[in-house]
């Protein structure tokens, strides 16, 4: 009986963690504004990841860089800074400047 109760508690915890945080697809590129588009716990989790990736790359973790940079997904919850899009702006994958699969910095 104790084992069943323990399993139920672990399953509940894992389910709540999965629901609280979205993931990215390894190998794909994402604009910061897409990663930060969630609410509450999801936003907080991605903000911490975005800020860490910016810090690791020696970039400022200000709103302009958080929202306007391009990141590569390494694992479902790990990203790496790729590029700050500055005046070009970070564009969704559907934009003509991008390849249709990955988000990208727009053309000048």
mmCIF file of N, CA and C in Angstrom:
data_model
loop_
_atom_site.group_PDB
_atom_site.id
_atom_site.type_symbol
_atom_site.label_atom_id
_atom_site.label_comp_id
_atom_site.label_asym_id
_atom_site.label_seq_id
_atom_site.Cartn_x
_atom_site.Cartn_y
_atom_site.Cartn_z
ATOM 1 N N UNK A 1 0.824 -1.192 0.000
ATOM 2 C CA UNK A 1 0.000 0.000 0.000
ATOM 3 C C UNK A 1 0.867 1.254 0.000
ATOM 4 N N UNK A 2 1.958 1.238 0.781
ATOM 5 C CA UNK A 2 2.858 2.393 0.855
ATOM 6 C C UNK A 2 3.503 2.653 -0.497
ATOM 7 N N UNK A 3 3.869 1.564 -1.222
ATOM 8 C CA UNK A 3 4.492 1.727 -2.529
ATOM 9 C C UNK A 3 3.536 2.388 -3.519
ATOM 10 N N UNK A 4 2.280 2.015 -3.488
ATOM 11 C CA UNK A 4 1.283 2.607 -4.381
ATOM 12 C C UNK A 4 1.119 4.085 -4.067
ATOM 13 N N UNK A 5 1.045 4.426 -2.802
ATOM 14 C CA UNK A 5 0.902 5.826 -2.399
ATOM 15 C C UNK A 5 2.129 6.621 -2.807
ATOM 16 N N UNK A 6 3.320 6.054 -2.641
ATOM 17 C CA UNK A 6 4.551 6.740 -3.036
ATOM 18 C C UNK A 6 4.578 6.972 -4.531
ATOM 19 N N UNK A 7 4.177 5.963 -5.299
ATOM 20 C CA UNK A 7 4.138 6.102 -6.755
ATOM 21 C C UNK A 7 3.166 7.207 -7.157
ATOM 22 N N UNK A 8 2.017 7.261 -6.516
ATOM 23 C CA UNK A 8 1.011 8.283 -6.836
ATOM 24 C C UNK A 8 1.549 9.679 -6.554
ATOM 25 N N UNK A 9 2.280 9.845 -5.464
ATOM 26 C CA UNK A 9 2.855 11.154 -5.124
ATOM 27 C C UNK A 9 3.899 11.556 -6.162
ATOM 28 N N UNK A 10 4.787 10.636 -6.522
ATOM 29 C CA UNK A 10 5.829 10.923 -7.516
ATOM 30 C C UNK A 10 5.189 11.249 -8.861
ATOM 31 N N UNK A 11 4.199 10.493 -9.274
ATOM 32 C CA UNK A 11 3.520 10.737 -10.546
ATOM 33 C C UNK A 11 2.849 12.106 -10.557
ATOM 34 N N UNK A 12 2.250 12.488 -9.451
ATOM 35 C CA UNK A 12 1.605 13.797 -9.355
ATOM 36 C C UNK A 12 2.626 14.922 -9.456
ATOM 37 N N UNK A 13 3.754 14.767 -8.791
ATOM 38 C CA UNK A 13 4.806 15.789 -8.840
ATOM 39 C C UNK A 13 5.351 15.922 -10.256
ATOM 40 N N UNK A 14 5.645 14.803 -10.897
ATOM 41 C CA UNK A 14 6.175 14.847 -12.267
ATOM 42 C C UNK A 14 5.172 15.456 -13.237
ATOM 43 N N UNK A 15 3.916 15.128 -13.099
ATOM 44 C CA UNK A 15 2.888 15.685 -13.973
ATOM 45 C C UNK A 15 2.757 17.184 -13.780
ATOM 46 N N UNK A 16 2.840 17.652 -12.550
ATOM 47 C CA UNK A 16 2.712 19.090 -12.308
ATOM 48 C C UNK A 16 3.925 19.832 -12.842
ATOM 49 N N UNK A 17 5.125 19.228 -12.786
ATOM 50 C CA UNK A 17 6.307 19.873 -13.342
ATOM 51 C C UNK A 17 6.219 19.944 -14.850
ATOM 52 N N UNK A 18 5.752 18.889 -15.483
ATOM 53 C CA UNK A 18 5.631 18.882 -16.936
ATOM 54 C C UNK A 18 4.613 19.916 -17.398
ATOM 55 N N UNK A 19 3.528 20.072 -16.656
ATOM 56 C CA UNK A 19 2.500 21.029 -17.037
ATOM 57 C C UNK A 19 2.953 22.464 -16.805
ATOM 58 N N UNK A 20 3.870 22.669 -15.871
ATOM 59 C CA UNK A 20 4.280 24.019 -15.512
ATOM 60 C C UNK A 20 5.312 24.603 -16.463
ATOM 61 N N UNK A 21 5.967 23.775 -17.265
ATOM 62 C CA UNK A 21 7.043 24.290 -18.095
ATOM 63 C C UNK A 21 7.015 23.669 -19.475
ATOM 64 N N UNK A 22 6.936 24.500 -20.497
ATOM 65 C CA UNK A 22 6.997 23.978 -21.853
ATOM 66 C C UNK A 22 8.433 23.661 -22.204
ATOM 67 N N UNK A 23 8.606 22.994 -23.293
ATOM 68 C CA UNK A 23 9.940 22.618 -23.724
ATOM 69 C C UNK A 23 10.188 23.141 -25.129
ATOM 70 N N UNK A 24 11.443 23.099 -25.524
ATOM 71 C CA UNK A 24 11.799 23.468 -26.891
ATOM 72 C C UNK A 24 12.271 22.206 -27.609
ATOM 73 N N UNK A 25 12.385 22.287 -28.921
ATOM 74 C CA UNK A 25 12.817 21.154 -29.730
ATOM 75 C C UNK A 25 14.317 21.273 -29.971
ATOM 76 N N UNK A 26 15.110 20.328 -29.470
ATOM 77 C CA UNK A 26 16.561 20.410 -29.653
ATOM 78 C C UNK A 26 16.946 20.597 -31.128
ATOM 79 N N UNK A 27 17.880 21.529 -31.334
ATOM 80 C CA UNK A 27 18.360 21.840 -32.677
ATOM 81 C C UNK A 27 17.654 23.016 -33.324
ATOM 82 N N UNK A 28 16.462 23.356 -32.862
ATOM 83 C CA UNK A 28 15.731 24.474 -33.447
ATOM 84 C C UNK A 28 16.121 25.777 -32.793
ATOM 85 N N UNK A 29 15.928 26.869 -33.532
ATOM 86 C CA UNK A 29 16.219 28.209 -33.029
ATOM 87 C C UNK A 29 14.914 28.904 -32.662
ATOM 88 N N UNK A 30 14.981 29.673 -31.566
ATOM 89 C CA UNK A 30 13.810 30.366 -31.045
ATOM 90 C C UNK A 30 14.149 31.806 -30.710
ATOM 91 N N UNK A 31 13.235 32.702 -30.996
ATOM 92 C CA UNK A 31 13.356 34.084 -30.552
ATOM 93 C C UNK A 31 13.032 34.133 -29.061
ATOM 94 N N UNK A 32 13.690 35.033 -28.364
ATOM 95 C CA UNK A 32 13.420 35.195 -26.946
ATOM 96 C C UNK A 32 11.954 35.475 -26.662
ATOM 97 N N UNK A 33 11.313 36.274 -27.513
ATOM 98 C CA UNK A 33 9.912 36.620 -27.240
ATOM 99 C C UNK A 33 8.991 35.407 -27.338
ATOM 100 N N UNK A 34 9.386 34.395 -28.103
ATOM 101 C CA UNK A 34 8.606 33.157 -28.162
ATOM 102 C C UNK A 34 8.804 32.361 -26.872
ATOM 103 N N UNK A 35 10.046 32.225 -26.445
ATOM 104 C CA UNK A 35 10.336 31.486 -25.212
ATOM 105 C C UNK A 35 9.699 32.147 -23.997
ATOM 106 N N UNK A 36 9.629 33.463 -24.007
ATOM 107 C CA UNK A 36 9.087 34.215 -22.872
ATOM 108 C C UNK A 36 7.584 34.466 -22.991
ATOM 109 N N UNK A 37 6.945 33.838 -23.937
ATOM 110 C CA UNK A 37 5.523 34.076 -24.185
ATOM 111 C C UNK A 37 4.569 33.377 -23.240
ATOM 112 N N UNK A 38 5.077 32.574 -22.325
ATOM 113 C CA UNK A 38 4.199 31.854 -21.397
ATOM 114 C C UNK A 38 3.772 32.724 -20.234
ATOM 115 N N UNK A 39 3.053 32.123 -19.318
ATOM 116 C CA UNK A 39 2.560 32.848 -18.145
ATOM 117 C C UNK A 39 3.076 32.213 -16.866
ATOM 118 N N UNK A 40 3.121 33.007 -15.831
ATOM 119 C CA UNK A 40 3.413 32.569 -14.467
ATOM 120 C C UNK A 40 4.680 31.716 -14.368
ATOM 121 N N UNK A 41 4.544 30.458 -13.925
ATOM 122 C CA UNK A 41 5.708 29.600 -13.700
ATOM 123 C C UNK A 41 6.463 29.318 -14.993
ATOM 124 N N UNK A 42 5.740 29.181 -16.091
ATOM 125 C CA UNK A 42 6.375 28.939 -17.383
ATOM 126 C C UNK A 42 7.249 30.135 -17.767
ATOM 127 N N UNK A 43 6.722 31.338 -17.618
ATOM 128 C CA UNK A 43 7.487 32.553 -17.908
ATOM 129 C C UNK A 43 8.720 32.631 -17.013
ATOM 130 N N UNK A 44 8.538 32.377 -15.724
ATOM 131 C CA UNK A 44 9.669 32.458 -14.784
ATOM 132 C C UNK A 44 10.764 31.460 -15.140
ATOM 133 N N UNK A 45 10.372 30.238 -15.505
ATOM 134 C CA UNK A 45 11.354 29.206 -15.854
ATOM 135 C C UNK A 45 12.137 29.615 -17.098
ATOM 136 N N UNK A 46 11.439 30.087 -18.132
ATOM 137 C CA UNK A 46 12.136 30.473 -19.362
ATOM 138 C C UNK A 46 12.932 31.753 -19.179
ATOM 139 N N UNK A 47 12.450 32.678 -18.361
ATOM 140 C CA UNK A 47 13.215 33.903 -18.115
ATOM 141 C C UNK A 47 14.551 33.554 -17.479
ATOM 142 N N UNK A 48 14.550 32.640 -16.525
ATOM 143 C CA UNK A 48 15.798 32.216 -15.887
ATOM 144 C C UNK A 48 16.730 31.561 -16.907
ATOM 145 N N UNK A 49 16.187 30.747 -17.796
ATOM 146 C CA UNK A 49 17.005 30.087 -18.819
ATOM 147 C C UNK A 49 17.568 31.088 -19.825
ATOM 148 N N UNK A 50 16.723 32.020 -20.260
ATOM 149 C CA UNK A 50 17.160 33.058 -21.205
ATOM 150 C C UNK A 50 18.254 33.915 -20.573
ATOM 151 N N UNK A 51 18.031 34.359 -19.339
ATOM 152 C CA UNK A 51 19.025 35.187 -18.653
ATOM 153 C C UNK A 51 20.342 34.443 -18.470
ATOM 154 N N UNK A 52 20.275 33.145 -18.159
ATOM 155 C CA UNK A 52 21.498 32.356 -17.989
ATOM 156 C C UNK A 52 22.245 32.227 -19.318
ATOM 157 N N UNK A 53 21.515 31.977 -20.401
ATOM 158 C CA UNK A 53 22.142 31.852 -21.713
ATOM 159 C C UNK A 53 22.797 33.174 -22.126
ATOM 160 N N UNK A 54 22.137 34.294 -21.838
ATOM 161 C CA UNK A 54 22.720 35.607 -22.140
ATOM 162 C C UNK A 54 23.972 35.829 -21.302
ATOM 163 N N UNK A 55 23.877 35.524 -20.024
ATOM 164 C CA UNK A 55 25.025 35.679 -19.122
ATOM 165 C C UNK A 55 26.213 34.829 -19.586
ATOM 166 N N UNK A 56 25.940 33.575 -19.937
ATOM 167 C CA UNK A 56 27.000 32.667 -20.394
ATOM 168 C C UNK A 56 27.696 33.195 -21.650
ATOM 169 N N UNK A 57 26.958 33.935 -22.471
ATOM 170 C CA UNK A 57 27.514 34.477 -23.719
ATOM 171 C C UNK A 57 28.091 35.878 -23.534
ATOM 172 N N UNK A 58 28.067 36.396 -22.301
ATOM 173 C CA UNK A 58 28.602 37.735 -22.044
ATOM 174 C C UNK A 58 27.706 38.863 -22.542
ATOM 175 N N UNK A 59 26.433 38.557 -22.694
ATOM 176 C CA UNK A 59 25.455 39.544 -23.163
ATOM 177 C C UNK A 59 24.682 40.112 -21.974
ATOM 178 N N UNK A 60 24.184 41.339 -22.089
ATOM 179 C CA UNK A 60 23.359 41.882 -21.004
ATOM 180 C C UNK A 60 22.006 41.168 -20.932
ATOM 181 N N UNK A 61 21.527 40.951 -19.727
ATOM 182 C CA UNK A 61 20.226 40.312 -19.529
ATOM 183 C C UNK A 61 19.170 41.386 -19.295
ATOM 184 N N UNK A 62 19.043 42.287 -20.260
ATOM 185 C CA UNK A 62 18.020 43.330 -20.187
ATOM 186 C C UNK A 62 16.858 42.937 -21.094
ATOM 187 N N UNK A 63 15.699 43.588 -20.959
ATOM 188 C CA UNK A 63 14.543 43.199 -21.775
ATOM 189 C C UNK A 63 14.800 43.222 -23.281
ATOM 190 N N UNK A 64 15.604 44.163 -23.766
ATOM 191 C CA UNK A 64 15.889 44.229 -25.199
ATOM 192 C C UNK A 64 16.594 42.961 -25.668
ATOM 193 N N UNK A 65 17.553 42.481 -24.895
ATOM 194 C CA UNK A 65 18.282 41.268 -25.264
ATOM 195 C C UNK A 65 17.467 40.001 -24.963
ATOM 196 N N UNK A 66 16.700 40.013 -23.886
ATOM 197 C CA UNK A 66 15.873 38.853 -23.562
ATOM 198 C C UNK A 66 14.873 38.577 -24.683
ATOM 199 N N UNK A 67 14.188 39.610 -25.128
ATOM 200 C CA UNK A 67 13.112 39.458 -26.101
ATOM 201 C C UNK A 67 13.611 39.468 -27.544
ATOM 202 N N UNK A 68 14.742 40.127 -27.824
ATOM 203 C CA UNK A 68 15.187 40.315 -29.203
ATOM 204 C C UNK A 68 16.385 39.491 -29.617
ATOM 205 N N UNK A 69 16.681 38.425 -28.891
ATOM 206 C CA UNK A 69 17.805 37.562 -29.254
ATOM 207 C C UNK A 69 17.307 36.229 -29.773
ATOM 208 N N UNK A 70 18.205 35.560 -30.485
ATOM 209 C CA UNK A 70 17.930 34.243 -31.038
ATOM 210 C C UNK A 70 18.686 33.203 -30.216
ATOM 211 N N UNK A 71 18.001 32.119 -29.863
ATOM 212 C CA UNK A 71 18.572 31.064 -29.031
ATOM 213 C C UNK A 71 18.422 29.721 -29.730
ATOM 214 N N UNK A 72 19.420 28.852 -29.562
ATOM 215 C CA UNK A 72 19.335 27.485 -30.076
ATOM 216 C C UNK A 72 18.968 26.570 -28.914
ATOM 217 N N UNK A 73 18.017 25.692 -29.157
ATOM 218 C CA UNK A 73 17.600 24.708 -28.163
ATOM 219 C C UNK A 73 18.602 23.558 -28.163
ATOM 220 N N UNK A 74 19.204 23.277 -27.006
ATOM 221 C CA UNK A 74 20.172 22.183 -26.871
ATOM 222 C C UNK A 74 19.508 20.910 -26.356
ATOM 223 N N UNK A 75 18.680 21.072 -25.329
ATOM 224 C CA UNK A 75 17.865 19.991 -24.776
ATOM 225 C C UNK A 75 16.476 20.596 -24.579
ATOM 226 N N UNK A 76 15.467 19.817 -24.254
ATOM 227 C CA UNK A 76 14.126 20.394 -24.107
ATOM 228 C C UNK A 76 14.024 21.581 -23.139
ATOM 229 N N UNK A 77 14.970 21.702 -22.215
ATOM 230 C CA UNK A 77 14.912 22.822 -21.267
ATOM 231 C C UNK A 77 16.227 23.600 -21.185
ATOM 232 N N UNK A 78 17.117 23.429 -22.176
ATOM 233 C CA UNK A 78 18.396 24.132 -22.174
ATOM 234 C C UNK A 78 18.575 24.856 -23.500
ATOM 235 N N UNK A 79 18.962 26.122 -23.427
ATOM 236 C CA UNK A 79 19.169 26.908 -24.638
ATOM 237 C C UNK A 79 20.544 27.559 -24.618
ATOM 238 N N UNK A 80 20.994 27.977 -25.795
ATOM 239 C CA UNK A 80 22.261 28.674 -25.948
ATOM 240 C C UNK A 80 22.016 29.925 -26.785
ATOM 241 N N UNK A 81 22.604 31.042 -26.346
ATOM 242 C CA UNK A 81 22.500 32.284 -27.098
ATOM 243 C C UNK A 81 23.160 32.098 -28.459
ATOM 244 N N UNK A 82 22.485 32.537 -29.522
ATOM 245 C CA UNK A 82 23.033 32.475 -30.871
ATOM 246 C C UNK A 82 23.410 33.867 -31.381
ATOM 247 N N UNK A 83 22.460 34.807 -31.249
ATOM 248 C CA UNK A 83 22.669 36.108 -31.881
ATOM 249 C C UNK A 83 21.682 37.131 -31.321
ATOM 250 N N UNK A 84 22.158 38.374 -31.180
ATOM 251 C CA UNK A 84 21.256 39.479 -30.837
ATOM 252 C C UNK A 84 20.795 40.084 -32.148
ATOM 253 N N UNK A 85 19.517 40.190 -32.341
ATOM 254 C CA UNK A 85 18.974 40.632 -33.623
ATOM 255 C C UNK A 85 18.964 42.143 -33.808
ATOM 256 N N UNK A 86 19.240 42.908 -32.792
ATOM 257 C CA UNK A 86 19.323 44.382 -32.827
ATOM 258 C C UNK A 86 18.258 44.997 -33.725
ATOM 259 N N UNK A 87 18.650 45.791 -34.683
ATOM 260 C CA UNK A 87 17.682 46.533 -35.499
ATOM 261 C C UNK A 87 16.941 45.638 -36.489
ATOM 262 N N UNK A 88 17.482 44.452 -36.779
ATOM 263 C CA UNK A 88 16.815 43.533 -37.717
ATOM 264 C C UNK A 88 15.581 42.904 -37.101
ATOM 265 N N UNK A 89 15.603 42.737 -35.793
ATOM 266 C CA UNK A 89 14.479 42.123 -35.087
ATOM 267 C C UNK A 89 14.446 40.618 -35.254
ATOM 268 N N UNK A 90 14.069 39.938 -34.210
ATOM 269 C CA UNK A 90 13.916 38.491 -34.248
ATOM 270 C C UNK A 90 12.567 38.176 -34.903
ATOM 271 N N UNK A 91 12.569 37.260 -35.857
ATOM 272 C CA UNK A 91 11.373 36.982 -36.655
ATOM 273 C C UNK A 91 10.880 35.557 -36.451
ATOM 274 N N UNK A 92 9.554 35.355 -36.497
ATOM 275 C CA UNK A 92 9.021 33.995 -36.402
ATOM 276 C C UNK A 92 9.407 33.185 -37.642
ATOM 277 N N UNK A 93 9.408 31.883 -37.527
ATOM 278 C CA UNK A 93 9.817 30.997 -38.624
ATOM 279 C C UNK A 93 9.011 31.232 -39.898
ATOM 280 N N UNK A 94 7.776 31.689 -39.764
ATOM 281 C CA UNK A 94 6.923 31.908 -40.935
ATOM 282 C C UNK A 94 7.314 33.154 -41.736
ATOM 283 N N UNK A 95 8.185 34.001 -41.175
ATOM 284 C CA UNK A 95 8.615 35.206 -41.878
ATOM 285 C C UNK A 95 9.443 34.826 -43.099
ATOM 286 N N UNK A 96 9.328 35.589 -44.177
ATOM 287 C CA UNK A 96 10.070 35.317 -45.415
ATOM 288 C C UNK A 96 11.581 35.309 -45.206
ATOM 289 N N UNK A 97 12.075 36.011 -44.203
ATOM 290 C CA UNK A 97 13.518 36.062 -43.942
ATOM 291 C C UNK A 97 14.034 34.741 -43.384
ATOM 292 N N UNK A 98 13.144 33.910 -42.842
ATOM 293 C CA UNK A 98 13.540 32.660 -42.184
ATOM 294 C C UNK A 98 13.315 31.459 -43.105
ATOM 295 N N UNK A 99 13.767 30.298 -42.654
ATOM 296 C CA UNK A 99 13.687 29.093 -43.488
ATOM 297 C C UNK A 99 12.385 28.306 -43.340
ATOM 298 N N UNK A 100 11.428 28.810 -42.564
ATOM 299 C CA UNK A 100 10.169 28.115 -42.357
ATOM 300 C C UNK A 100 10.200 27.119 -41.223
ATOM 301 N N UNK A 101 11.384 26.752 -40.751
ATOM 302 C CA UNK A 101 11.543 25.813 -39.641
ATOM 303 C C UNK A 101 12.032 26.490 -38.383
ATOM 304 N N UNK A 102 13.011 27.359 -38.548
ATOM 305 C CA UNK A 102 13.640 28.048 -37.431
ATOM 306 C C UNK A 102 13.293 29.535 -37.448
ATOM 307 N N UNK A 103 13.216 30.103 -36.261
ATOM 308 C CA UNK A 103 13.094 31.551 -36.170
ATOM 309 C C UNK A 103 14.452 32.142 -36.510
ATOM 310 N N UNK A 104 14.481 33.415 -36.859
ATOM 311 C CA UNK A 104 15.742 34.002 -37.319
ATOM 312 C C UNK A 104 15.752 35.507 -37.087
ATOM 313 N N UNK A 105 16.921 36.097 -37.268
ATOM 314 C CA UNK A 105 17.025 37.547 -37.266
ATOM 315 C C UNK A 105 16.605 38.021 -38.663
ATOM 316 N N UNK A 106 15.831 39.096 -38.705
ATOM 317 C CA UNK A 106 15.347 39.600 -39.997
ATOM 318 C C UNK A 106 16.491 40.160 -40.843
ATOM 319 N N UNK A 107 16.179 40.391 -42.073
ATOM 320 C CA UNK A 107 17.159 40.973 -42.991
ATOM 321 C C UNK A 107 17.154 42.483 -42.835
ATOM 322 N N UNK A 108 18.276 43.095 -43.099
ATOM 323 C CA UNK A 108 18.381 44.571 -43.021
ATOM 324 C C UNK A 108 17.873 45.164 -44.298
#
